[in-house]
PDB file of C-alpha atoms in Angstrom:
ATOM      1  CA  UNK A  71      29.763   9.988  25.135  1.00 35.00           C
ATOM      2  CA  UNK A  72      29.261   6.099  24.816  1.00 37.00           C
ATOM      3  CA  UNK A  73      32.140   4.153  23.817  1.00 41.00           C
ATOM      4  CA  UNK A  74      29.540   1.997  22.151  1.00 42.00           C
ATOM      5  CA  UNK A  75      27.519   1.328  18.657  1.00 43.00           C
ATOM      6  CA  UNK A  76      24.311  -0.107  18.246  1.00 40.00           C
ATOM      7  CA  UNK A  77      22.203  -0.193  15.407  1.00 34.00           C
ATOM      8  CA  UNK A  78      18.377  -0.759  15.941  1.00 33.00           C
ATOM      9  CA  UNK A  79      16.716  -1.820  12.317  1.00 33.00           C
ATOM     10  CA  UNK A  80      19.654  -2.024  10.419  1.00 49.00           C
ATOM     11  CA  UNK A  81      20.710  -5.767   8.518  1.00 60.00           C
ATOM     12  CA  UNK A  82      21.257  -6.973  12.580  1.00 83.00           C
ATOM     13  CA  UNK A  83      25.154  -8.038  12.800  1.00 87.00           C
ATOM     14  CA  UNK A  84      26.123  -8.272   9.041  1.00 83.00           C
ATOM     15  CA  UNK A  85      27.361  -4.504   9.229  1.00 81.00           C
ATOM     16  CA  UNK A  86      28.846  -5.205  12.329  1.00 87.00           C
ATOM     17  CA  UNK A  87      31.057  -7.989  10.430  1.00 87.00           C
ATOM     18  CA  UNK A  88      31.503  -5.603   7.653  1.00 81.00           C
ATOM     19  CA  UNK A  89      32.821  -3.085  10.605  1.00 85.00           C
ATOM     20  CA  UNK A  90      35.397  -5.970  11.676  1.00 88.00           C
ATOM     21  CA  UNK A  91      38.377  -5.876   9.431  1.00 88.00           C
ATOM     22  CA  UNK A  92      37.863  -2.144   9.210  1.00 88.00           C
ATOM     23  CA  UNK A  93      38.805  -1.783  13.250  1.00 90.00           C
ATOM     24  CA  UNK A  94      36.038   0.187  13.905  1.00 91.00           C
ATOM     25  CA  UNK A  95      35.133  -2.163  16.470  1.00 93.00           C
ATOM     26  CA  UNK A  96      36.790  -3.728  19.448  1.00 94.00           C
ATOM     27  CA  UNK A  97      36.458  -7.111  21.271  1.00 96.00           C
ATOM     28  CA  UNK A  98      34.426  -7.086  24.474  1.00 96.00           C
ATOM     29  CA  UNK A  99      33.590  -9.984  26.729  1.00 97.00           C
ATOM     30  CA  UNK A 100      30.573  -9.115  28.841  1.00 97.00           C
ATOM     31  CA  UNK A 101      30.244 -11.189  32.346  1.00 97.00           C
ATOM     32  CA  UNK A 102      26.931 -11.802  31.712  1.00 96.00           C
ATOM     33  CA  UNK A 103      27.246 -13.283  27.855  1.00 97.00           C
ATOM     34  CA  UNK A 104      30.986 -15.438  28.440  1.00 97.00           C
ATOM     35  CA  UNK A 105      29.488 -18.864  28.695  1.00 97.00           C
ATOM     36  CA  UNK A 106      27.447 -17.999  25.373  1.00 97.00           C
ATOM     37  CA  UNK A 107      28.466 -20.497  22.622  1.00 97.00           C
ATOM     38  CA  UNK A 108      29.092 -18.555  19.211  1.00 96.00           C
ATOM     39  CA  UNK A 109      25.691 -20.246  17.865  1.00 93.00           C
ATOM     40  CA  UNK A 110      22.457 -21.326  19.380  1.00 88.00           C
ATOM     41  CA  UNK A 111      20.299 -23.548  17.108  1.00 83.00           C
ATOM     42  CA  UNK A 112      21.713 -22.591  13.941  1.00 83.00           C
ATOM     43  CA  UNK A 113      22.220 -18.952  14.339  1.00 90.00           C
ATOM     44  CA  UNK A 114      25.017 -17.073  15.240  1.00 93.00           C
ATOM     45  CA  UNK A 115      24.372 -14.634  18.651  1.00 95.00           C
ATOM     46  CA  UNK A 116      28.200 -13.505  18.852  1.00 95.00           C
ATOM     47  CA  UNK A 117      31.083 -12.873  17.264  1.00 95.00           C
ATOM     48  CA  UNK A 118      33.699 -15.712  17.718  1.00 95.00           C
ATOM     49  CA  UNK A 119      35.890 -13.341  18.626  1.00 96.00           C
ATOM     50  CA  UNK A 120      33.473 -11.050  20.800  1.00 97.00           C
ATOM     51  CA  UNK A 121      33.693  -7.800  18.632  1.00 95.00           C
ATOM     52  CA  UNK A 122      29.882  -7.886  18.587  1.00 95.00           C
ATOM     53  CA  UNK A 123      27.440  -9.692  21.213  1.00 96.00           C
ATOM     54  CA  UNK A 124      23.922  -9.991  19.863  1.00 96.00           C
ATOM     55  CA  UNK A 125      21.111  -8.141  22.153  1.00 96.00           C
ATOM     56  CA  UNK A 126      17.836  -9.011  19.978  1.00 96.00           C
ATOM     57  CA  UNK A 127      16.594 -11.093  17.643  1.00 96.00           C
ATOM     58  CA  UNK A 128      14.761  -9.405  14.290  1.00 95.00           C
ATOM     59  CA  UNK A 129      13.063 -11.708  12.135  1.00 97.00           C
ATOM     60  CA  UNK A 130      12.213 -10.948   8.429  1.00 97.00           C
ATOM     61  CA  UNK A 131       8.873 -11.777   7.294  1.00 98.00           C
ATOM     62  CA  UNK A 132       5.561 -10.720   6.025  1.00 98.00           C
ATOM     63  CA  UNK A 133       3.655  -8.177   7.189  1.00 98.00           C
ATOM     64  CA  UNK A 134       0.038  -7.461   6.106  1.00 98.00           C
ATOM     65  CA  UNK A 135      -2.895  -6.029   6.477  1.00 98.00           C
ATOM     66  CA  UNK A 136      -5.643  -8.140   8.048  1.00 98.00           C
ATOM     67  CA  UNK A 137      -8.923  -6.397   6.879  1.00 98.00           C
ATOM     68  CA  UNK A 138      -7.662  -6.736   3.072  1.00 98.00           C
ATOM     69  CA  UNK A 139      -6.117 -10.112   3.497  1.00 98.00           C
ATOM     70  CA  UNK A 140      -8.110 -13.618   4.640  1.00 96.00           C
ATOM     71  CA  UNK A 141      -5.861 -15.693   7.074  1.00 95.00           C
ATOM     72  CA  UNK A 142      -5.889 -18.396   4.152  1.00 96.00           C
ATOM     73  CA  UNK A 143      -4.709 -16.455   1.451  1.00 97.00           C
ATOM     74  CA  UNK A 144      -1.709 -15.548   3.698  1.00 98.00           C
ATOM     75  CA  UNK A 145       1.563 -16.232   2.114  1.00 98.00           C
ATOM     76  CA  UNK A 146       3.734 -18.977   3.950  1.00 98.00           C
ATOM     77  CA  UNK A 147       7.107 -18.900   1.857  1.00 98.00           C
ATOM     78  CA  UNK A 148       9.044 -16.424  -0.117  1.00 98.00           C
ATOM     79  CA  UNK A 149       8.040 -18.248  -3.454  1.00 98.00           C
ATOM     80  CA  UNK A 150       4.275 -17.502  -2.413  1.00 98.00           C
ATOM     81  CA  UNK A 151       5.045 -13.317  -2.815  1.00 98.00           C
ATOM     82  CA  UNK A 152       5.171 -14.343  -6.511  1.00 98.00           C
ATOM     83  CA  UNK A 153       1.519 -15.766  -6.589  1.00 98.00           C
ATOM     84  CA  UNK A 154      -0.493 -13.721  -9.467  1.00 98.00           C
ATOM     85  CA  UNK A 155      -2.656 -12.950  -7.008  1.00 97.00           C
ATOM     86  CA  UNK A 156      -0.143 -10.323  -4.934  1.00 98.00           C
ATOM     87  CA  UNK A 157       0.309  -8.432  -8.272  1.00 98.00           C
ATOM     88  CA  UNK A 158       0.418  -4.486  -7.385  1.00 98.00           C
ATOM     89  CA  UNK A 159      -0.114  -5.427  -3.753  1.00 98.00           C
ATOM     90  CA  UNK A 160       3.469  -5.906  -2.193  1.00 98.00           C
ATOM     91  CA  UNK A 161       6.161  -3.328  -0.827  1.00 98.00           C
ATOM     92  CA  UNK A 162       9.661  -3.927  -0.178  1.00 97.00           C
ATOM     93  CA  UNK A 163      12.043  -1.463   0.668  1.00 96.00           C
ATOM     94  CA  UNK A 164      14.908  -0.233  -1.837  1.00 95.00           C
ATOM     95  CA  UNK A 165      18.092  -2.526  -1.304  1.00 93.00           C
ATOM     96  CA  UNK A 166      20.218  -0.160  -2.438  1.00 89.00           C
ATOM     97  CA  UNK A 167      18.927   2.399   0.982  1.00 89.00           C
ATOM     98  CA  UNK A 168      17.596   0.042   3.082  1.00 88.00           C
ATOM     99  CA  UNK A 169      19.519  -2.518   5.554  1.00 85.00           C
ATOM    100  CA  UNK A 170      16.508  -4.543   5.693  1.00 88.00           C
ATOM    101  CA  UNK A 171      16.003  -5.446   1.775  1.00 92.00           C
ATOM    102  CA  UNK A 172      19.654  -5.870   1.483  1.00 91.00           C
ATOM    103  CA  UNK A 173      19.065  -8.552   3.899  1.00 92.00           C
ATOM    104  CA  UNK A 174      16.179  -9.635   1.270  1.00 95.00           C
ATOM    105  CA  UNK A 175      18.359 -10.030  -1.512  1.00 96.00           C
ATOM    106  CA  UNK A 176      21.045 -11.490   0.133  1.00 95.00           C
ATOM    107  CA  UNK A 177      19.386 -14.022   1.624  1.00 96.00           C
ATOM    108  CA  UNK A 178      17.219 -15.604  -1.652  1.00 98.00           C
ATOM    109  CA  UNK A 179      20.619 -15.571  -3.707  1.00 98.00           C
ATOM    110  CA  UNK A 180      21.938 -17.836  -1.172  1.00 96.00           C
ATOM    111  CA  UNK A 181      18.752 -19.546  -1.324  1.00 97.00           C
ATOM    112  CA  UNK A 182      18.329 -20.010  -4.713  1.00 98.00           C
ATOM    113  CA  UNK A 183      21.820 -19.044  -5.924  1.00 97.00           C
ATOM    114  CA  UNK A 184      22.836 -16.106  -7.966  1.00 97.00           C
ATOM    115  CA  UNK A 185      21.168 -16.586 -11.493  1.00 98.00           C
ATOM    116  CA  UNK A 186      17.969 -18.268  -9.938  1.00 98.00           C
ATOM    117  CA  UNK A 187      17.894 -15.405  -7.133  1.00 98.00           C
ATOM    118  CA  UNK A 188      18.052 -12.678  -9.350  1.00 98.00           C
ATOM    119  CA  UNK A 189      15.131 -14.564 -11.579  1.00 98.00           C
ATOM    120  CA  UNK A 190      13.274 -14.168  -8.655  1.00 98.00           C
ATOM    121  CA  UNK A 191      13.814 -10.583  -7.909  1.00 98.00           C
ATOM    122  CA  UNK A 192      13.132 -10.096 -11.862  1.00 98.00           C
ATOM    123  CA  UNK A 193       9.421 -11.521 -10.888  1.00 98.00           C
ATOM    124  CA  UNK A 194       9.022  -9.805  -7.097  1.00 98.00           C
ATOM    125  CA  UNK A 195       9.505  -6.603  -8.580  1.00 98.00           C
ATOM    126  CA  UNK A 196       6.869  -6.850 -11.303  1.00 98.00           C
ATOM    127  CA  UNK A 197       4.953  -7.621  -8.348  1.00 98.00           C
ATOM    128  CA  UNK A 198       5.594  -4.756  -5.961  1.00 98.00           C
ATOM    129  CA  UNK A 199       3.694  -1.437  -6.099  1.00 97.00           C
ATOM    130  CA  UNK A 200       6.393   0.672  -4.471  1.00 95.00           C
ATOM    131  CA  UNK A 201      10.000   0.168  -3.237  1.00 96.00           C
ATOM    132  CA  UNK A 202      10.582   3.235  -0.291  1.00 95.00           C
ATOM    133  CA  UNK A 203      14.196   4.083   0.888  1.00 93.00           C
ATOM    134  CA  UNK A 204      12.848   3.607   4.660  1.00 91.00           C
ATOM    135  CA  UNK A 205      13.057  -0.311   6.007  1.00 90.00           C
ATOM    136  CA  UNK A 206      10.051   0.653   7.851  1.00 93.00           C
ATOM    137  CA  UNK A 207       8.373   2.044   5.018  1.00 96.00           C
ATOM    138  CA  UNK A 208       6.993  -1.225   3.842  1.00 97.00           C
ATOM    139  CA  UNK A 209       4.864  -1.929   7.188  1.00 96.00           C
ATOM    140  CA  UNK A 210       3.661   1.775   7.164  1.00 97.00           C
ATOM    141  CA  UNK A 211       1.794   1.382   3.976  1.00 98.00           C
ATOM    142  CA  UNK A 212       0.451  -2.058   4.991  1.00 98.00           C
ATOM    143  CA  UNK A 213      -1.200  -0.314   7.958  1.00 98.00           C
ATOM    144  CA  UNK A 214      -2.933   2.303   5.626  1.00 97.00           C
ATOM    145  CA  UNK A 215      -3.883  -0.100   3.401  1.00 98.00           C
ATOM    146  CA  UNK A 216      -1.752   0.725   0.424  1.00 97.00           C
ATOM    147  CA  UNK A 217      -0.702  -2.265   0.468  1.00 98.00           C
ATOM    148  CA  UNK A 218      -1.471  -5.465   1.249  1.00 98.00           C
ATOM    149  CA  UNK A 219       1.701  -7.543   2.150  1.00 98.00           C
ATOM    150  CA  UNK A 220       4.946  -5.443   2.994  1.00 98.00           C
ATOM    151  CA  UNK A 221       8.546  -7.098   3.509  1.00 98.00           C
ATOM    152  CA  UNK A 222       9.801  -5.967   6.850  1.00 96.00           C
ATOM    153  CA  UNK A 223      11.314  -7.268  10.784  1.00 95.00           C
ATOM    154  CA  UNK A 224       8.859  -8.279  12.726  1.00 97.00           C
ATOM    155  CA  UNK A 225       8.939  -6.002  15.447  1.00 96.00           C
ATOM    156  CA  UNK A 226       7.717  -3.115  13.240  1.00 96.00           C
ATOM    157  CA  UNK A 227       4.741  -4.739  12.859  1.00 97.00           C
ATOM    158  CA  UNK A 228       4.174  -5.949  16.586  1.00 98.00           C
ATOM    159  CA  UNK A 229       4.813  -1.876  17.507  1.00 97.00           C
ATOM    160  CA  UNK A 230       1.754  -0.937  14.871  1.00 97.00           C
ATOM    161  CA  UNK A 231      -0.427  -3.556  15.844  1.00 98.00           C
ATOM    162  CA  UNK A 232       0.045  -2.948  19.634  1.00 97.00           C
ATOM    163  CA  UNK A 233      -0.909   0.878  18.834  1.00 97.00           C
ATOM    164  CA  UNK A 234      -4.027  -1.055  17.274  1.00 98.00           C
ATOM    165  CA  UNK A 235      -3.287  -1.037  13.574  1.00 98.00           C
ATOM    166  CA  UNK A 236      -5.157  -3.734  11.727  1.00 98.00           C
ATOM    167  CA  UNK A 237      -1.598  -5.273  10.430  1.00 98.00           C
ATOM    168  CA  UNK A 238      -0.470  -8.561  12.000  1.00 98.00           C
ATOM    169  CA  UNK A 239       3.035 -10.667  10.352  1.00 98.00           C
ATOM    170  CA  UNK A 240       3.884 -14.271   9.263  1.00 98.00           C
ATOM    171  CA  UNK A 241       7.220 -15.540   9.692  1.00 98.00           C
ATOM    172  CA  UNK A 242       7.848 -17.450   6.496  1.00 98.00           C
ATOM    173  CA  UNK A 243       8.539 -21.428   6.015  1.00 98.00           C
ATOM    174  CA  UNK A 244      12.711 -20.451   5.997  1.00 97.00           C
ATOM    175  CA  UNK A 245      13.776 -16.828   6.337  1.00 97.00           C
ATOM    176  CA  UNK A 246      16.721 -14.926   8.044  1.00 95.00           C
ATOM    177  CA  UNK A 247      16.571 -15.124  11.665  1.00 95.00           C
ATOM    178  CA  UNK A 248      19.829 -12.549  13.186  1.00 93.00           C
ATOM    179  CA  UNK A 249      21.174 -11.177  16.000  1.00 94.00           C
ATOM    180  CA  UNK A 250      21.076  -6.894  16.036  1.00 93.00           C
ATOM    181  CA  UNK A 251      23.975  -6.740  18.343  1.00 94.00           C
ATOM    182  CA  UNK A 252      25.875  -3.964  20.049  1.00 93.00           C
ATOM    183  CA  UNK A 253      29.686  -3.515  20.141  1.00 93.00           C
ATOM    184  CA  UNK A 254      32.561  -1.357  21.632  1.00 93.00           C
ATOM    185  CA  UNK A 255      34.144   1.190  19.254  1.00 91.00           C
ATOM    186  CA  UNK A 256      37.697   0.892  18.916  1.00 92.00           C
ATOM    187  CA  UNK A 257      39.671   3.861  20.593  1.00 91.00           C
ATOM    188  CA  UNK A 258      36.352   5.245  21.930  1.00 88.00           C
ATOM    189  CA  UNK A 259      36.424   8.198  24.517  1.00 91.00           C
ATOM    190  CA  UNK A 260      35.021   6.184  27.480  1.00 91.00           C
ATOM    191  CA  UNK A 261      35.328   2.079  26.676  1.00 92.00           C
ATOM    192  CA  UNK A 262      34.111   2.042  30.977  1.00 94.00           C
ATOM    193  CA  UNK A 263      31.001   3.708  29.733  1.00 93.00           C
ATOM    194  CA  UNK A 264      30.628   1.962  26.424  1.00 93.00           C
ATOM    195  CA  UNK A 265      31.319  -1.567  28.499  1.00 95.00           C
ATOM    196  CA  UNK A 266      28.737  -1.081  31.559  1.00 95.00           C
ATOM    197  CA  UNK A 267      26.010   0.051  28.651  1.00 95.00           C
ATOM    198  CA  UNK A 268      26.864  -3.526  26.921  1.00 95.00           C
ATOM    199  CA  UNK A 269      26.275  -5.051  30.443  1.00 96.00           C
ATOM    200  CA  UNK A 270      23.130  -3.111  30.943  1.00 96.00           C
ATOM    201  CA  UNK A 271      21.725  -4.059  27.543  1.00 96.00           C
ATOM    202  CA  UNK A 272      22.064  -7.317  28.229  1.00 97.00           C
ATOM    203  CA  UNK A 273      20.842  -7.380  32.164  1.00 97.00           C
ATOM    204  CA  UNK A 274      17.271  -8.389  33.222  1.00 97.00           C
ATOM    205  CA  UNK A 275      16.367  -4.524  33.079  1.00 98.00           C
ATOM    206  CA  UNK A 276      17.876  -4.236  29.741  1.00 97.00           C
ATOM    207  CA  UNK A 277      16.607  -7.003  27.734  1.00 97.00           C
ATOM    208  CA  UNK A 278      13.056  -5.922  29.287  1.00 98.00           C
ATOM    209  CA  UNK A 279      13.155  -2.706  27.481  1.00 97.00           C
ATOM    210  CA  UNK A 280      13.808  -3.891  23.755  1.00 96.00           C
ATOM    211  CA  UNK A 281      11.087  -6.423  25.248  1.00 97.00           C
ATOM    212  CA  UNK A 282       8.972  -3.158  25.463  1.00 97.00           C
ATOM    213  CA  UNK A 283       9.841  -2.192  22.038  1.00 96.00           C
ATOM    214  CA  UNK A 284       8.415  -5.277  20.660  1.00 97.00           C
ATOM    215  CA  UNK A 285      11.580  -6.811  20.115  1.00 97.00           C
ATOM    216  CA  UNK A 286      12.615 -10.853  20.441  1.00 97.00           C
ATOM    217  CA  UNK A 287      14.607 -10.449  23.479  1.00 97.00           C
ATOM    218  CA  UNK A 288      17.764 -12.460  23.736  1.00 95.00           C
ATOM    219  CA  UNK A 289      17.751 -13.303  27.396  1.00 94.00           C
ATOM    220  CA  UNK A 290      14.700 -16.520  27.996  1.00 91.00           C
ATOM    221  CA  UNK A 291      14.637 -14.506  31.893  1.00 94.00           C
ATOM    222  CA  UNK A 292      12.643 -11.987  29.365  1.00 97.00           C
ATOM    223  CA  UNK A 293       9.552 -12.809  27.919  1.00 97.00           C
ATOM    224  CA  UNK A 294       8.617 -11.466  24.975  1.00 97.00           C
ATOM    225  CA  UNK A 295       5.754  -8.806  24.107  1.00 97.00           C
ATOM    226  CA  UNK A 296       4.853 -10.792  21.315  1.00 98.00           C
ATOM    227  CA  UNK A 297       3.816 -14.464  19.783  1.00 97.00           C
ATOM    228  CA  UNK A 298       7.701 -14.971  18.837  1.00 98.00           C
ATOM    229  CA  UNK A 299      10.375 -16.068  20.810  1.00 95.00           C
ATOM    230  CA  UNK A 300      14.053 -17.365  20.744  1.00 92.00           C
ATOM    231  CA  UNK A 301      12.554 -20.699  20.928  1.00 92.00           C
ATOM    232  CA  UNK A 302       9.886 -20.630  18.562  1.00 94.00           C
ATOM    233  CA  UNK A 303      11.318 -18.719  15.114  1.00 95.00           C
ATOM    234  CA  UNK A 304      14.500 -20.810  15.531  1.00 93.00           C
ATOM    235  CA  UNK A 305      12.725 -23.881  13.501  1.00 94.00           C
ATOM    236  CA  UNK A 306      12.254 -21.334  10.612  1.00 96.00           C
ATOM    237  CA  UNK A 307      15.996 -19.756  10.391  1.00 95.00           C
ATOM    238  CA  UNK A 308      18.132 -20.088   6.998  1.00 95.00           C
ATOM    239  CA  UNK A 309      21.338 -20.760   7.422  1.00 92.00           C
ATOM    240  CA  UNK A 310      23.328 -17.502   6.328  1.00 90.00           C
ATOM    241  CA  UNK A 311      27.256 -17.785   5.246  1.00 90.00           C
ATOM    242  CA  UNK A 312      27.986 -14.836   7.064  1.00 86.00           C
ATOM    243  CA  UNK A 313      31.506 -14.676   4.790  1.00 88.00           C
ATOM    244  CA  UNK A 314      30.003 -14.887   1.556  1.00 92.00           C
ATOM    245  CA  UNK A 315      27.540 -11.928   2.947  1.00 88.00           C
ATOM    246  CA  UNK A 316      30.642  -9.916   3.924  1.00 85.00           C
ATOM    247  CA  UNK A 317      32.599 -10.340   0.677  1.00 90.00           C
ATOM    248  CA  UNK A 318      29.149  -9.663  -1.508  1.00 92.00           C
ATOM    249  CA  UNK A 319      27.636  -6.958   0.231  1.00 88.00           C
ATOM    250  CA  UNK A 320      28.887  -3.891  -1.747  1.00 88.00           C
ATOM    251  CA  UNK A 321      28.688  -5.802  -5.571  1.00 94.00           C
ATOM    252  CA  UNK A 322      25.127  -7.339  -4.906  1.00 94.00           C
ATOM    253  CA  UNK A 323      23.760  -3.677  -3.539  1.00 92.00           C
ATOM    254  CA  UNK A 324      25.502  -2.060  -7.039  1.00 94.00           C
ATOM    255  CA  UNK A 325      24.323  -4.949  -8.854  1.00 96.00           C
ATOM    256  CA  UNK A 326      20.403  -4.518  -7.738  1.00 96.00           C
ATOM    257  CA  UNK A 327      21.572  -0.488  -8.762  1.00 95.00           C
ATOM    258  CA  UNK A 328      22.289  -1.157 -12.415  1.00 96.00           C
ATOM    259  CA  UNK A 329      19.328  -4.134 -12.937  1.00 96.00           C
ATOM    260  CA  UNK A 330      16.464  -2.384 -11.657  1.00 95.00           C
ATOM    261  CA  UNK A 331      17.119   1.698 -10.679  1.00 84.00           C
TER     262      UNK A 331
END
């Protein structure tokens, strides 16, 4: 066994800070990662106190389907989902199942603050057609064209197109750029293990294999298997207060429970 956890399409690191005061985590300082600064251009790629080291960046954007949408009708901002014209023609996934609409909700109530943000959800959902369980449910139905726009991370949209799905993905005006890190459990059976699987994620030959799975690696030695990079999606990231995130998290999830299940 691996003294380690990773999570690959979950919220990124906001579980991992949930995990924090819980000790199910442990502090780790890789070789490779100990000149890293806590944030890079706005977003935070460790922990301050190295419980969780980030080893890929997931975007959350747009996904859609580009036989039943025109490149100009393409949405470019989070208010644009509410356009009449998406009406019946948007998935998200179910916030109170999925990491990655959590992350959705989350992030427009510190956008637009609570009463505005859950206006806004009161408006997206008239909109949507379907809200799954799955995060990756969303980008499924875009490919089969049961939908037209579906809220999802980008690389589950890079892995359908490069299997030559007609779905391609926008990476809206502002929009939650994180970290999906990996960590050492606390009192694990074999911290050695867990540590030199940390160093191996975030080697050369790591990074190049979440590069393979159409994931933003962290490392710039890596390039990336598709149009987004480090570089390039850090002009669009919102700036997330990680604390409020970890103190909300459970009473914004029960709170989208009783407004709209």
């Amino acid at each position: 066994k691996m003294g380690t956890v990773d999570t690959v399409g979950g919220g990124g690191f906001l579980p991992f800070e949930s995990a924090k005061p819980k000790g199910i985590i442990t502090a780790y300082t890789p070789e490779i990662a100990k000149d890293w600064p806590v944030e890079r251009d706005g977003i935070q790629i460790r922990d301050k106190d190295w419980q969780w080291i980030g080893a890929e960046i997931f975007v959350l954007g747009f996904v859609y389907n580009t036989d039943l949408v025109k490149p100009e009708d393409l949405p470019k901002t989070w208010d644009d989902l509410l356009d009449p014209k998406w009406k019946g023609q948007i998935q998200m996934s179910n916030p109170a199942a999925s990491g990655t609409a959590t992350l959705t909700v989350l992030s427009q109530l510190m956008r637009l603050g609570e009463e505005q943000g859950w206006e806004y959800f009161n408006k997206l959902v008239d909109q949507v057609s379907a809200l799954p369980d799955s995060g990756s449910a969303p980008a499924k139905a875009v490919a089969k064209g049961e939908a037209q726009i579906g809220i999802a991370f980008d690389f589950m949209a890079y892995e359908m197109k490069a299997k030559g799905e007609k779905v391609d993905f926008v990476v809206p005006e502002t929009t939650p750029i994180i970290v999906n890190p990996v960590s050492l459990v606390a009192d694990g059976p074999n911290p050695e293990g867990g540590k030199a699987l940390i160093d191996y994620l975030l080697s050369k030959e790591g990074q190049q294999i979440l590069a393979n799975w159409y994931h933003i690696p962290i490392s710039p030695e890596v390039e990336s298997k598709t149009p987004l990079t480090l570089e390039n999606v850090l002009p669009h990231a919102q700036k997330l207060d990680v604390q409020w995130v970890v103190d909300n998290y459970d009473r914004i999830r029960n709170e989208w429970r009783q407004r709209f299940q």
